[in-house]
Amino acid sequence: MKLITSLLFISSNVASSAAFSFNPSFFSTAKSQRTPTTTAWGFSSSSSLNKSHLLSATSEGVNLDKPGSAELDVPWEELGFEFRPTKSHLRMTFKNGEWGAPELVKEPYINVHIGATALHYGQAAFEGLKAFTHADGSVHVFRPEENAARLQSSCARIMMEPLSETQFVDAVTEVVRDNIAYVPPYGSNGALYLRPLLFGSGPRIGLQPADEYTFLIMVIPVGDYYKGGLSKVDCTIIDEYDRAAPRGVGSVKVAGNYAADLLPNSLEKKRGFPISLYLDSATQTLVEEFSTSNFVGIDVENQKYVTPRSPSVLPSITNKSLMTIAEDIGMTVEARDIKIEELETFDEVAACGTAVVFTPVGSIKSKDKVYTFGKPDEVGDVTMKLYNKVRAIQFGDEEDVHGWNHRVF
């Protein structure tokens, strides 16, 4: 029998849906004005189903009150970036013109109509964010309101019903709390990865938006995306395929963007390159984006942090955060076009995103040249400094002066 628990939301405007216009100028480095808040949450005491769910989990020996108390197949310090089962995922459905109440669902399966627009027309978008345990045992999600805004942008572009920021952040809070045992403990260098997904679940045969949407959040304890922790990876330029069209959907996090990268990414990995770089599809002369992460070039002498500004690049929340940190430490941040020839002027290059964090790139191979950055086995000083600072903020080891950490536990 499927176990589902209903959530008790105390915000009066949870069912509201905020209007959102697509805005590609996401890369503004203005400081966040949101103040972190802690909301009191709880299960409905009138529901015997809720009680049975809690009793069942407790009887299995899982301490629901402590991060890192779940039993995994590997030690917390050895987690990679792959799927692992957890206690629950959260699910919401939009139908008849409104979003229904969120549910916590134990079984990791979902029934979908054979005519769902996600299956036929790719009406699907997702997000990625992480929850971290701090030294005092509290758990914080990093900048969830930014993910809410980016998901709204994706929804606007492919005509899906968005969630309000309140709905999104409340859902994130509740699913982390229900899976608190799976949040890696402080000191393990791991995090609980959240994958929100919103897709058209209503049936359409003609090309048009669905009238029903499903939103869910799955959670997975993870470690480093690339094995070996913070170490350099070699990259190659993909010149036989394009990631996104200039006026397409490259700037939003829709599922089809990643499907386009599956084949070239797989081919390059077989050739020994764990990461690949795309150029602009119109001219093949400008740096755009790595397969799943933003590009950052560091000019050490001039203290510059340079990243592409393109309507085809997905705006990374990690990159946005690093740009602010770079300014905090006195660097000049430039979001602009980067010609392929300019690669030889960078002392350090890194890929950044929620999954990879800030991964240093040792070399980039083109058809006729190999660009190298620093010593092969050494992470650059600026890359290391920026990486350490963002991680220190995420783990609560450094003051969160911008209010990026949202406490959920």
Short mmCIF file of C-alpha atoms in Angstrom, two decimals:
data_model
loop_
_atom_site.label_atom_id
_atom_site.label_comp_id
_atom_site.label_asym_id
_atom_site.label_seq_id
_atom_site.Cartn_x
_atom_site.Cartn_y
_atom_site.Cartn_z
CA MET A 1 0.00 0.00 0.00
CA LYS A 2 1.36 3.41 -1.00
CA LEU A 3 2.08 5.57 2.01
CA ILE A 4 1.27 9.24 1.55
CA THR A 5 1.40 11.96 4.13
CA SER A 6 -0.41 15.26 3.72
CA LEU A 7 1.44 18.42 4.60
CA LEU A 8 0.21 21.05 6.97
CA PHE A 9 1.01 24.42 5.44
CA ILE A 10 0.61 27.43 7.65
CA SER A 11 1.14 30.05 4.97
CA SER A 12 -2.16 31.51 3.78
CA ASN A 13 -0.92 32.16 0.27
CA VAL A 14 0.51 28.76 -0.59
CA ALA A 15 -2.07 28.17 -3.28
CA SER A 16 -1.27 31.42 -5.02
CA SER A 17 0.60 31.43 -8.31
CA ALA A 18 2.87 34.38 -8.96
CA ALA A 19 2.99 35.87 -12.42
CA PHE A 20 6.49 35.64 -13.91
CA SER A 21 7.91 37.04 -17.11
CA PHE A 22 10.89 35.37 -18.79
CA ASN A 23 13.97 37.44 -18.03
CA PRO A 24 17.34 36.42 -19.49
CA SER A 25 19.23 39.01 -17.40
CA PHE A 26 19.57 36.58 -14.52
CA PHE A 27 23.28 37.28 -14.16
CA SER A 28 22.78 40.48 -12.18
CA THR A 29 25.13 40.34 -9.19
CA ALA A 30 22.85 42.42 -6.99
CA LYS A 31 22.83 41.14 -3.45
CA SER A 32 19.82 39.13 -2.35
CA GLN A 33 17.30 41.02 -0.25
CA ARG A 34 15.65 37.90 1.09
CA THR A 35 16.05 37.33 4.82
CA PRO A 36 16.46 33.67 5.83
CA THR A 37 13.52 32.46 7.86
CA THR A 38 12.74 29.39 9.86
CA THR A 39 9.16 28.16 9.68
CA ALA A 40 7.53 25.86 12.19
CA TRP A 41 6.31 22.74 10.42
CA GLY A 42 4.44 19.66 11.53
CA PHE A 43 2.29 16.74 10.47
CA SER A 44 -1.46 16.81 10.99
CA SER A 45 -2.16 15.16 14.33
CA SER A 46 -5.65 14.16 13.14
CA SER A 47 -4.33 11.87 10.43
CA SER A 48 -3.83 8.24 11.43
CA LEU A 49 -2.08 7.72 8.09
CA ASN A 50 0.52 10.32 9.01
CA LYS A 51 1.07 8.60 12.36
CA SER A 52 1.47 5.19 10.76
CA HIS A 53 4.03 6.62 8.35
CA LEU A 54 6.08 8.05 11.21
CA LEU A 55 5.79 4.88 13.26
CA SER A 56 6.82 2.78 10.28
CA ALA A 57 9.90 4.86 9.68
CA THR A 58 10.84 4.82 13.34
CA SER A 59 10.39 1.06 13.59
CA GLU A 60 12.90 0.63 10.78
CA GLY A 61 15.55 2.15 13.04
CA VAL A 62 15.82 5.51 11.30
CA ASN A 63 16.37 8.47 13.62
CA LEU A 64 14.23 11.17 12.03
CA ASP A 65 15.69 13.88 14.24
CA LYS A 66 19.29 13.72 13.18
CA PRO A 67 21.06 14.36 9.84
CA GLY A 68 23.21 11.47 8.71
CA SER A 69 21.38 8.79 10.71
CA ALA A 70 20.18 6.75 7.71
CA GLU A 71 22.04 3.57 6.82
CA LEU A 72 23.62 3.68 3.35
CA ASP A 73 25.52 1.16 1.25
CA VAL A 74 28.72 3.24 1.52
CA PRO A 75 30.20 5.55 4.16
CA TRP A 76 29.02 9.16 3.94
CA GLU A 77 32.53 10.30 3.01
CA GLU A 78 32.55 8.00 -0.05
CA LEU A 79 29.33 9.19 -1.67
CA GLY A 80 29.48 9.92 -5.38
CA PHE A 81 26.88 11.58 -7.57
CA GLU A 82 24.36 8.85 -8.35
CA PHE A 83 20.83 7.85 -7.44
CA ARG A 84 20.17 6.34 -4.01
CA PRO A 85 16.78 5.57 -2.49
CA THR A 86 15.58 7.79 0.35
CA LYS A 87 12.45 7.93 2.50
CA SER A 88 10.15 9.97 0.28
CA HIS A 89 9.64 12.43 -2.52
CA LEU A 90 7.20 15.33 -2.59
CA ARG A 91 4.45 15.63 -5.18
CA MET A 92 1.90 18.28 -6.19
CA THR A 93 -0.61 18.33 -9.05
CA PHE A 94 -2.09 21.28 -10.92
CA LYS A 95 -5.58 20.62 -12.28
CA ASN A 96 -8.85 22.48 -12.61
CA GLY A 97 -6.98 25.75 -12.51
CA GLU A 98 -5.11 25.39 -9.20
CA TRP A 99 -2.30 23.57 -7.45
CA GLY A 100 -3.39 20.85 -5.06
CA ALA A 101 -1.97 20.16 -1.62
CA PRO A 102 1.58 18.72 -1.48
CA GLU A 103 2.01 15.06 -0.58
CA LEU A 104 4.98 13.05 0.66
CA VAL A 105 5.14 9.82 -1.30
CA LYS A 106 7.18 6.82 -0.23
CA GLU A 107 7.26 4.79 -3.48
CA PRO A 108 9.60 6.17 -6.19
CA TYR A 109 7.18 5.58 -9.06
CA ILE A 110 4.57 7.69 -10.80
CA ASN A 111 1.71 6.89 -13.19
CA VAL A 112 1.62 9.13 -16.25
CA HIS A 113 -1.03 9.39 -18.94
CA ILE A 114 0.15 8.07 -22.33
CA GLY A 115 -0.85 11.39 -23.89
CA ALA A 116 1.11 13.55 -21.43
CA THR A 117 2.70 16.57 -23.10
CA ALA A 118 5.99 15.85 -21.32
CA LEU A 119 6.24 12.58 -23.26
CA HIS A 120 5.20 13.91 -26.65
CA TYR A 121 6.31 17.54 -26.74
CA GLY A 122 9.00 17.78 -24.08
CA GLN A 123 7.01 20.02 -21.76
CA ALA A 124 9.27 19.46 -18.76
CA ALA A 125 11.73 21.48 -16.69
CA PHE A 126 13.80 20.72 -13.61
CA GLU A 127 16.03 22.32 -11.01
CA GLY A 128 18.95 21.33 -8.81
CA LEU A 129 19.83 22.57 -5.33
CA LYS A 130 21.43 21.25 -2.15
CA ALA A 131 20.86 21.05 1.59
CA PHE A 132 23.85 21.14 3.95
CA THR A 133 24.37 20.18 7.59
CA HIS A 134 26.13 22.80 9.72
CA ALA A 135 28.37 22.15 12.71
CA ASP A 136 25.51 22.74 15.17
CA GLY A 137 23.39 20.06 13.49
CA SER A 138 21.08 22.50 11.73
CA VAL A 139 20.29 21.98 8.05
CA HIS A 140 20.19 24.75 5.44
CA VAL A 141 19.24 24.86 1.75
CA PHE A 142 21.38 27.10 -0.43
CA ARG A 143 19.43 29.91 -2.18
CA PRO A 144 16.13 28.09 -2.89
CA GLU A 145 14.38 31.33 -3.87
CA GLU A 146 16.76 31.59 -6.84
CA ASN A 147 15.76 28.12 -8.00
CA ALA A 148 12.12 29.12 -7.64
CA ALA A 149 12.71 32.11 -9.92
CA ARG A 150 14.61 30.05 -12.49
CA LEU A 151 11.89 27.40 -12.57
CA GLN A 152 9.34 30.15 -13.12
CA SER A 153 11.46 31.35 -16.04
CA SER A 154 11.50 27.84 -17.53
CA CYS A 155 7.75 27.54 -17.08
CA ALA A 156 7.13 30.86 -18.81
CA ARG A 157 9.24 29.80 -21.81
CA ILE A 158 7.47 26.49 -22.43
CA MET A 159 4.03 27.55 -21.18
CA MET A 160 3.72 25.54 -17.98
CA GLU A 161 1.91 26.57 -14.80
CA PRO A 162 4.52 27.95 -12.36
CA LEU A 163 4.66 27.67 -8.60
CA SER A 164 5.00 30.78 -6.49
CA GLU A 165 8.24 31.28 -4.57
CA THR A 166 6.38 30.49 -1.36
CA GLN A 167 5.02 27.23 -2.72
CA PHE A 168 8.44 26.19 -4.01
CA VAL A 169 10.41 27.06 -0.87
CA ASP A 170 7.79 25.51 1.42
CA ALA A 171 7.89 22.29 -0.62
CA VAL A 172 11.69 22.23 -0.45
CA THR A 173 11.56 22.73 3.31
CA GLU A 174 9.11 19.91 3.90
CA VAL A 175 10.78 17.27 1.72
CA VAL A 176 14.16 17.93 3.36
CA ARG A 177 12.61 17.67 6.82
CA ASP A 178 10.96 14.36 5.93
CA ASN A 179 14.31 13.02 4.66
CA ILE A 180 16.46 14.59 7.35
CA ALA A 181 18.14 11.26 8.12
CA TYR A 182 19.56 11.27 4.57
CA VAL A 183 21.22 14.68 4.80
CA PRO A 184 24.95 13.87 5.01
CA PRO A 185 26.44 14.78 8.41
CA TYR A 186 28.65 17.79 8.93
CA GLY A 187 32.27 16.98 8.08
CA SER A 188 31.47 14.34 5.45
CA ASN A 189 31.72 16.90 2.61
CA GLY A 190 28.38 15.64 1.29
CA ALA A 191 25.00 17.26 0.74
CA LEU A 192 21.41 16.30 0.11
CA TYR A 193 20.78 16.99 -3.58
CA LEU A 194 17.24 18.09 -4.43
CA ARG A 195 15.86 17.60 -7.94
CA PRO A 196 12.59 19.49 -8.43
CA LEU A 197 10.79 18.49 -11.64
CA LEU A 198 7.72 20.08 -13.22
CA PHE A 199 6.13 18.51 -16.28
CA GLY A 200 2.98 18.41 -18.36
CA SER A 201 1.02 15.37 -17.21
CA GLY A 202 -2.27 16.16 -18.96
CA PRO A 203 -2.99 14.53 -22.35
CA ARG A 204 -2.75 16.51 -25.60
CA ILE A 205 -2.46 15.19 -29.14
CA GLY A 206 -2.22 18.50 -30.93
CA LEU A 207 0.70 20.80 -30.09
CA GLN A 208 -0.55 22.86 -27.16
CA PRO A 209 0.14 23.26 -23.43
CA ALA A 210 -1.26 20.68 -21.02
CA ASP A 211 -4.15 21.45 -18.69
CA GLU A 212 -2.60 19.38 -15.90
CA TYR A 213 0.91 19.56 -14.44
CA THR A 214 2.83 17.51 -11.92
CA PHE A 215 5.53 18.92 -9.67
CA LEU A 216 7.77 16.68 -7.62
CA ILE A 217 11.00 16.89 -5.66
CA MET A 218 13.25 13.89 -5.32
CA VAL A 219 16.17 13.96 -2.86
CA ILE A 220 19.47 12.08 -2.95
CA PRO A 221 22.53 12.18 -0.66
CA VAL A 222 25.56 13.00 -2.82
CA GLY A 223 29.28 13.66 -2.72
CA ASP A 224 31.55 15.04 -5.43
CA TYR A 225 30.30 15.05 -9.05
CA TYR A 226 33.73 14.12 -10.40
CA LYS A 227 35.65 11.42 -8.60
CA GLY A 228 38.70 12.55 -6.69
CA GLY A 229 37.29 15.69 -5.17
CA LEU A 230 38.70 19.06 -6.16
CA SER A 231 41.14 18.12 -8.88
CA LYS A 232 41.62 19.24 -12.46
CA VAL A 233 39.71 17.67 -15.33
CA ASP A 234 40.59 17.78 -19.03
CA CYS A 235 38.10 19.19 -21.51
CA THR A 236 37.49 19.08 -25.25
CA ILE A 237 35.54 21.44 -27.49
CA ILE A 238 32.51 19.90 -29.19
CA ASP A 239 32.43 21.19 -32.77
CA GLU A 240 30.16 18.66 -34.48
CA TYR A 241 27.06 19.34 -32.36
CA ASP A 242 25.28 22.35 -30.90
CA ARG A 243 23.80 22.51 -27.42
CA ALA A 244 21.22 25.21 -28.10
CA ALA A 245 20.03 27.61 -30.81
CA PRO A 246 20.59 31.36 -30.34
CA ARG A 247 16.89 32.09 -29.81
CA GLY A 248 15.93 28.67 -28.51
CA VAL A 249 15.65 27.34 -24.95
CA GLY A 250 19.31 27.25 -23.91
CA SER A 251 18.77 29.84 -21.18
CA VAL A 252 16.13 27.79 -19.35
CA LYS A 253 16.46 24.45 -17.60
CA VAL A 254 14.21 22.32 -19.80
CA ALA A 255 14.76 18.60 -20.19
CA GLY A 256 15.41 18.73 -23.93
CA ASN A 257 18.60 20.74 -23.47
CA TYR A 258 20.19 17.78 -21.75
CA ALA A 259 18.91 15.22 -24.24
CA ALA A 260 20.78 17.13 -26.94
CA ASP A 261 24.02 16.67 -25.00
CA LEU A 262 23.72 12.93 -24.32
CA LEU A 263 25.39 11.70 -27.51
CA PRO A 264 28.28 14.20 -27.79
CA ASN A 265 28.93 14.01 -24.05
CA SER A 266 29.05 10.22 -24.18
CA LEU A 267 31.37 10.21 -27.20
CA GLU A 268 33.83 12.59 -25.57
CA LYS A 269 33.87 10.66 -22.31
CA LYS A 270 34.86 7.54 -24.28
CA ARG A 271 37.73 9.58 -25.68
CA GLY A 272 38.92 10.39 -22.18
CA PHE A 273 37.36 13.81 -21.58
CA PRO A 274 35.05 13.95 -18.55
CA ILE A 275 33.85 17.43 -19.51
CA SER A 276 33.12 19.12 -22.84
CA LEU A 277 32.73 22.73 -23.96
CA TYR A 278 30.24 24.12 -26.47
CA LEU A 279 30.77 27.18 -28.65
CA ASP A 280 27.99 29.43 -29.91
CA SER A 281 26.01 27.66 -32.62
CA ALA A 282 25.73 30.73 -34.89
CA THR A 283 29.44 31.44 -35.46
CA GLN A 284 31.38 28.73 -33.59
CA THR A 285 33.72 31.47 -32.37
CA LEU A 286 32.46 32.25 -28.85
CA VAL A 287 32.75 30.22 -25.65
CA GLU A 288 29.30 29.37 -24.29
CA GLU A 289 28.90 26.56 -21.80
CA PHE A 290 30.20 23.23 -20.60
CA SER A 291 27.82 20.29 -20.99
CA THR A 292 26.14 20.74 -17.61
CA SER A 293 27.81 23.80 -16.11
CA ASN A 294 28.86 27.40 -16.70
CA PHE A 295 32.30 28.49 -17.91
CA VAL A 296 34.51 30.76 -15.78
CA GLY A 297 37.90 32.17 -16.81
CA ILE A 298 40.28 33.74 -14.28
CA ASP A 299 42.81 36.43 -15.17
CA VAL A 300 45.04 36.40 -12.09
CA GLU A 301 47.23 39.41 -12.96
CA ASN A 302 44.27 41.71 -13.58
CA GLN A 303 42.10 40.07 -10.92
CA LYS A 304 39.25 39.39 -13.35
CA TYR A 305 36.46 36.83 -13.15
CA VAL A 306 35.10 36.36 -16.69
CA THR A 307 32.02 34.36 -17.67
CA PRO A 308 29.99 34.25 -20.92
CA ARG A 309 26.86 36.35 -21.24
CA SER A 310 24.69 34.72 -23.87
CA PRO A 311 20.95 34.16 -24.46
CA SER A 312 21.80 30.49 -25.00
CA VAL A 313 23.54 29.94 -21.65
CA LEU A 314 21.70 28.63 -18.60
CA PRO A 315 22.18 31.09 -15.73
CA SER A 316 23.87 29.16 -12.93
CA ILE A 317 22.95 30.04 -9.35
CA THR A 318 26.38 28.85 -8.25
CA ASN A 319 27.98 31.15 -10.83
CA LYS A 320 25.82 34.05 -9.67
CA SER A 321 26.98 33.39 -6.10
CA LEU A 322 30.64 33.11 -7.10
CA MET A 323 30.42 36.40 -8.98
CA THR A 324 29.25 38.09 -5.81
CA ILE A 325 32.01 36.42 -3.78
CA ALA A 326 34.58 37.46 -6.40
CA GLU A 327 33.46 41.06 -6.05
CA ASP A 328 33.59 40.71 -2.27
CA ILE A 329 37.29 39.82 -2.45
CA GLY A 330 38.10 42.69 -4.79
CA MET A 331 37.92 41.05 -8.22
CA THR A 332 36.36 42.62 -11.30
CA VAL A 333 33.50 40.54 -12.66
CA GLU A 334 32.84 40.55 -16.40
CA ALA A 335 29.84 38.78 -17.98
CA ARG A 336 30.45 39.18 -21.71
CA ASP A 337 31.33 37.50 -24.99
CA ILE A 338 34.49 35.38 -24.82
CA LYS A 339 36.22 34.62 -28.12
CA ILE A 340 37.80 31.19 -28.41
CA GLU A 341 41.24 32.81 -28.84
CA GLU A 342 40.89 34.43 -25.45
CA LEU A 343 41.24 31.05 -23.75
CA GLU A 344 45.02 31.43 -23.92
CA THR A 345 44.83 34.58 -21.77
CA PHE A 346 43.26 32.85 -18.76
CA ASP A 347 45.46 31.60 -15.95
CA GLU A 348 42.68 29.43 -14.52
CA VAL A 349 39.44 27.99 -15.91
CA ALA A 350 36.65 26.30 -14.01
CA ALA A 351 33.22 24.76 -14.53
CA CYS A 352 30.58 25.81 -12.03
CA GLY A 353 27.11 24.60 -11.11
CA THR A 354 25.09 23.04 -8.30
CA ALA A 355 26.39 19.54 -9.01
CA VAL A 356 30.03 20.29 -9.88
CA VAL A 357 30.32 23.31 -7.51
CA PHE A 358 33.54 24.87 -8.88
CA THR A 359 35.61 22.29 -10.75
CA PRO A 360 39.03 23.35 -12.11
CA VAL A 361 39.80 22.60 -15.76
CA GLY A 362 43.39 21.69 -16.59
CA SER A 363 43.21 21.86 -20.36
CA ILE A 364 40.80 22.47 -23.25
CA LYS A 365 41.46 20.73 -26.56
CA SER A 366 40.25 22.16 -29.85
CA LYS A 367 40.80 20.79 -33.36
CA ASP A 368 44.21 22.35 -33.75
CA LYS A 369 45.30 23.47 -30.31
CA VAL A 370 45.40 22.54 -26.65
CA TYR A 371 44.93 25.35 -24.14
CA THR A 372 46.47 24.65 -20.72
CA PHE A 373 45.80 26.41 -17.44
CA GLY A 374 48.42 26.39 -14.69
CA LYS A 375 50.37 23.36 -13.54
CA PRO A 376 48.74 20.01 -14.41
CA ASP A 377 48.32 18.72 -10.86
CA GLU A 378 47.74 21.98 -9.00
CA VAL A 379 44.46 23.80 -8.48
CA GLY A 380 44.87 27.54 -9.07
CA ASP A 381 44.96 29.83 -6.06
CA VAL A 382 41.94 31.91 -7.09
CA THR A 383 39.89 28.85 -7.97
CA MET A 384 40.75 27.30 -4.62
CA LYS A 385 39.92 30.51 -2.76
CA LEU A 386 36.53 30.91 -4.42
CA TYR A 387 35.71 27.23 -3.96
CA ASN A 388 36.63 27.30 -0.28
CA LYS A 389 34.59 30.44 0.36
CA VAL A 390 31.37 29.23 -1.26
CA ARG A 391 31.68 25.86 0.46
CA ALA A 392 32.38 27.54 3.80
CA ILE A 393 29.19 29.56 3.42
CA GLN A 394 27.18 26.50 2.43
CA PHE A 395 28.45 24.46 5.39
CA GLY A 396 28.05 27.36 7.82
CA ASP A 397 31.77 27.75 8.49
CA GLU A 398 31.80 31.35 7.27
CA GLU A 399 29.33 34.13 7.97
CA ASP A 400 26.44 34.19 5.52
CA VAL A 401 26.55 37.94 4.92
CA HIS A 402 24.25 37.79 1.88
CA GLY A 403 21.52 35.70 3.53
CA TRP A 404 21.82 32.80 1.10
CA ASN A 405 21.24 29.92 3.52
CA HIS A 406 17.60 29.02 4.16
CA ARG A 407 17.27 27.06 7.41
CA VAL A 408 14.90 24.11 7.21
CA PHE A 409 15.86 22.12 10.34
#
